[in-house]
Structure formats: structure tokens, C-alpha cells
XYZ file of C-alpha atoms in Angstrom:
214
model
C 4.112 -20.706 -9.400
C 4.734 -20.519 -12.975
C 2.483 -21.913 -15.571
C 4.757 -22.950 -18.397
C 5.037 -24.730 -21.543
C 1.627 -25.106 -21.899
C 1.353 -26.330 -25.373
C -1.367 -25.840 -28.034
C -0.982 -28.823 -30.695
C -3.853 -28.354 -32.804
C -3.953 -31.248 -35.388
C -7.062 -31.079 -37.593
C -9.238 -33.837 -38.232
C -12.925 -34.833 -37.665
C -14.986 -38.061 -37.557
C -18.482 -38.791 -36.953
C -19.840 -38.183 -33.506
C -19.649 -40.986 -31.333
C -17.044 -42.813 -33.043
C -13.862 -43.893 -31.108
C -10.726 -44.501 -33.074
C -6.959 -45.502 -31.767
C -8.048 -45.217 -28.262
C -9.553 -41.464 -28.981
C -13.153 -40.226 -28.301
C -15.126 -37.941 -30.518
C -17.096 -34.787 -29.606
C -18.303 -33.049 -32.337
C -15.522 -31.908 -34.628
C -13.015 -32.653 -32.009
C -11.442 -35.884 -32.053
C -9.368 -36.298 -28.918
C -7.461 -38.552 -26.170
C -9.131 -37.796 -22.761
C -6.960 -36.759 -19.919
C -5.097 -39.905 -18.372
C -5.614 -40.418 -14.573
C -3.682 -37.748 -12.334
C -1.807 -39.631 -9.174
C -4.399 -42.433 -9.878
C -7.456 -40.611 -9.741
C -9.696 -40.131 -12.803
C -10.728 -36.817 -14.149
C -14.479 -36.004 -13.851
C -16.227 -36.059 -17.017
C -19.292 -33.732 -17.274
C -21.609 -33.389 -20.081
C -24.479 -32.207 -18.260
C -23.823 -28.487 -19.914
C -25.368 -28.274 -23.234
C -23.025 -28.003 -26.063
C -20.022 -28.532 -23.917
C -18.005 -31.499 -22.633
C -16.005 -30.790 -19.642
C -12.941 -32.540 -17.489
C -12.384 -31.621 -13.905
C -9.525 -32.337 -11.402
C -8.683 -30.725 -8.341
C -6.171 -31.068 -5.438
C -7.612 -30.970 -2.098
C -3.990 -30.677 -0.512
C -2.977 -27.722 -2.518
C -6.492 -26.464 -3.271
C -5.660 -26.358 -6.994
C -7.691 -27.240 -9.795
C -8.131 -27.638 -13.740
C -10.943 -27.710 -15.967
C -10.745 -28.432 -19.730
C -13.576 -27.951 -22.069
C -14.718 -28.776 -25.685
C -17.013 -26.727 -27.009
C -19.616 -28.144 -29.902
C -19.039 -26.197 -33.117
C -21.027 -23.355 -34.143
C -21.714 -21.383 -37.500
C -18.458 -19.317 -38.056
C -19.324 -15.316 -37.866
C -17.000 -15.036 -41.028
C -13.573 -14.908 -39.576
C -11.463 -16.180 -36.893
C -11.170 -12.899 -35.415
C -14.857 -12.679 -34.973
C -15.085 -15.949 -33.885
C -12.846 -15.717 -31.072
C -13.963 -12.534 -30.113
C -17.302 -13.931 -29.534
C -15.911 -17.217 -27.833
C -14.041 -14.922 -25.320
C -16.664 -12.908 -24.342
C -19.172 -15.769 -23.922
C -16.706 -18.573 -22.711
C -14.208 -16.362 -20.686
C -15.555 -13.265 -19.861
C -19.247 -14.498 -18.745
C -17.872 -17.574 -17.072
C -14.694 -16.493 -15.049
C -15.078 -12.464 -15.016
C -11.988 -11.806 -16.577
C -11.357 -8.148 -16.825
C -8.129 -7.579 -18.380
C -8.118 -8.000 -22.022
C -7.246 -11.076 -23.822
C -3.297 -11.399 -24.569
C -3.567 -13.107 -28.092
C -1.709 -14.970 -30.686
C -1.069 -14.015 -34.167
C -3.382 -16.158 -36.183
C -2.097 -19.153 -37.801
C -3.489 -20.869 -41.152
C -3.247 -24.019 -42.935
C -5.635 -26.085 -45.252
C -8.377 -23.676 -44.661
C -8.448 -23.594 -41.206
C -7.280 -20.812 -38.880
C -6.486 -20.527 -35.222
C -6.197 -17.981 -32.605
C -5.531 -18.282 -28.878
C -5.627 -16.121 -26.145
C -4.967 -15.743 -22.392
C -6.066 -13.971 -19.276
C -5.939 -14.164 -15.551
C -8.744 -14.327 -13.192
C -9.270 -13.881 -9.470
C -10.576 -17.229 -7.850
C -11.108 -18.392 -4.483
C -8.390 -15.922 -3.166
C -5.676 -16.840 -5.682
C -5.089 -16.102 -9.302
C -6.159 -18.606 -11.917
C -5.419 -18.467 -15.674
C -7.842 -19.006 -18.763
C -6.717 -20.147 -21.848
C -9.207 -19.993 -25.229
C -8.362 -21.581 -28.562
C -10.604 -21.323 -31.355
C -10.401 -23.141 -34.844
C -12.186 -21.549 -37.625
C -12.858 -22.870 -41.364
C -15.191 -24.225 -43.711
C -18.026 -22.001 -42.353
C -17.579 -23.840 -38.724
C -15.718 -22.495 -35.675
C -14.961 -24.487 -32.667
C -13.055 -23.900 -29.312
C -11.301 -25.516 -26.307
C -10.907 -23.957 -23.314
C -8.554 -24.681 -20.107
C -8.423 -23.112 -16.762
C -6.250 -23.793 -14.199
C -4.560 -22.429 -10.746
C -1.459 -24.525 -10.885
C 1.421 -25.568 -13.227
C 1.108 -29.218 -11.875
C -1.664 -29.930 -14.374
C 0.059 -28.217 -17.260
C 1.129 -31.852 -18.864
C -2.406 -32.846 -18.861
C -3.450 -29.875 -20.753
C -0.616 -30.331 -23.009
C -1.484 -34.051 -23.528
C -5.045 -33.499 -24.485
C -4.415 -30.378 -26.714
C -1.499 -32.357 -28.298
C -3.710 -35.348 -29.003
C -6.596 -33.185 -30.928
C -7.606 -34.027 -34.625
C -10.007 -32.432 -36.716
C -11.240 -33.294 -40.420
C -12.310 -30.657 -42.946
C -16.128 -30.847 -43.085
C -18.133 -32.037 -45.912
C -17.320 -29.623 -49.117
C -20.391 -27.434 -49.659
C -21.195 -24.484 -51.785
C -20.910 -22.038 -48.655
C -17.731 -23.742 -48.002
C -15.572 -24.742 -50.757
C -12.201 -26.369 -50.390
C -9.175 -24.245 -50.995
C -6.929 -25.057 -53.860
C -4.438 -27.757 -52.668
C -6.721 -28.440 -49.312
C -6.837 -32.277 -48.454
C -9.459 -33.952 -46.460
C -7.088 -34.324 -43.545
C -4.368 -31.886 -42.260
C -1.690 -32.230 -39.487
C -0.640 -28.329 -39.829
C 2.726 -27.628 -37.945
C 1.665 -24.106 -38.052
C -0.804 -24.665 -35.356
C 1.415 -25.948 -33.037
C 2.820 -23.424 -30.125
C 3.939 -23.193 -26.529
C 3.145 -20.829 -23.819
C 5.135 -19.460 -20.942
C 3.015 -17.315 -18.314
C 3.299 -16.228 -14.882
C 0.442 -15.184 -13.225
C 2.549 -13.261 -10.410
C 4.071 -11.018 -13.073
C 1.266 -11.431 -15.484
C 3.712 -11.468 -18.260
C 3.847 -14.441 -20.967
C 5.453 -15.502 -23.995
C 3.901 -17.369 -27.087
C 5.748 -18.998 -29.630
C 4.290 -21.199 -32.840
C 5.746 -24.055 -34.468
C 6.950 -25.626 -31.098
C 8.807 -29.083 -32.085
C 6.205 -31.749 -31.424
C 6.981 -34.785 -28.966
C 9.161 -37.368 -30.513
């Protein structure tokens, strides 16, 4: 089993909560397209956990699963590194008991936003699963997307949701002034990437600026 080409295409844009646009939905700062039905089955949407919106799919035939979580933004801790470290402990270590350190990407920055991603494996139900955390920090806010899966068959669903994400810079305040040249919306190519990971060998590669879909 090989998890490959897990694209993290992060396009920054935020709309008001609860407003749909161009077939997308909005959760706090994250404007996204929900995962499409998989083999004719709709993903289970769950908003029962405070400050988290989740999507879950399972395949009884292979006993595999995938979960994608959108996390409500919080006040930034002052840097994307601090935000990522805090989110990693709270969202990955605490929930999945991942013991290996996060293998992280270099920080990408554009238009006042910074993004950092990390990956680790964890044991689940007698097998190996992978957890991917992507944290976006800027303008005194930080938000994250978490994806966990045990099978490469769900890779396209993760790719498509992440590739649909758009955020918009929050209103300018004294605490979060706009940077010179920053625009209200941005689609930074610097925040595109893909990851190739093998849970068997626990090796992975990550490259920024993955060519966007044509």
C-alpha cells in the first residue's frame, strides 16, 4: 500500500460563515468543496465536535477509512511554527497517539499568510495509518486541516478537498495590518505541494509548487 501524490493546494480566501459560493461551503475561515460521494456513497458529515467539522468514509471490504477535519480558527500564537506545534500536539498526538516526530515541510509564505505541513504514521486497528496536518497562519489567526487515512484509495478525495480550499484575508485591524502589496484575496502558488509517502518504509517526499490541475 502506498500513499502518494497527496496534494495540498491551499488557496487563500474567506467568506462569511454559512454563505455558499459557486457550489462550495464555508466553515469559519475555510471555503471549500465537500468530498464527492465515493463509489456512490456519501461521506458522513459530522459537526457534533465543538470547533471541528469532519467528513468520514469507510470501506468495509478492505477495512480502510479516511477522515478529513476542518478546524475552526483560533488566535495565532505569534508564528506559524508555534501554531503548527500547538495544533500538532492537540490534533495529532492527543487524538492519534502518534509517537514519531512530525516530518514537516519548509514554511511557505505569500500575501501575509504562512503555511506549514507535517506527517506521521500511527498504529490503528492492527495496521498503519497516516496523519497529515496543514496549518495556515496569518493576520493574527491560525486554522488547520487534518486528514487521516489507512489507504491510498482515498488520496483523490483528500486531494480534491484540499485543492478546493480558499481563504480570504480577515478584515485589517491594528493588530493585523496588511502587508505592503497584499490584496484582499490571494491564490498563492507557493502554497501548492504534493507528498509521496510509504507507510511500510516510513519514507516520504514533499515538493512545493506542484503544478495545479489544468
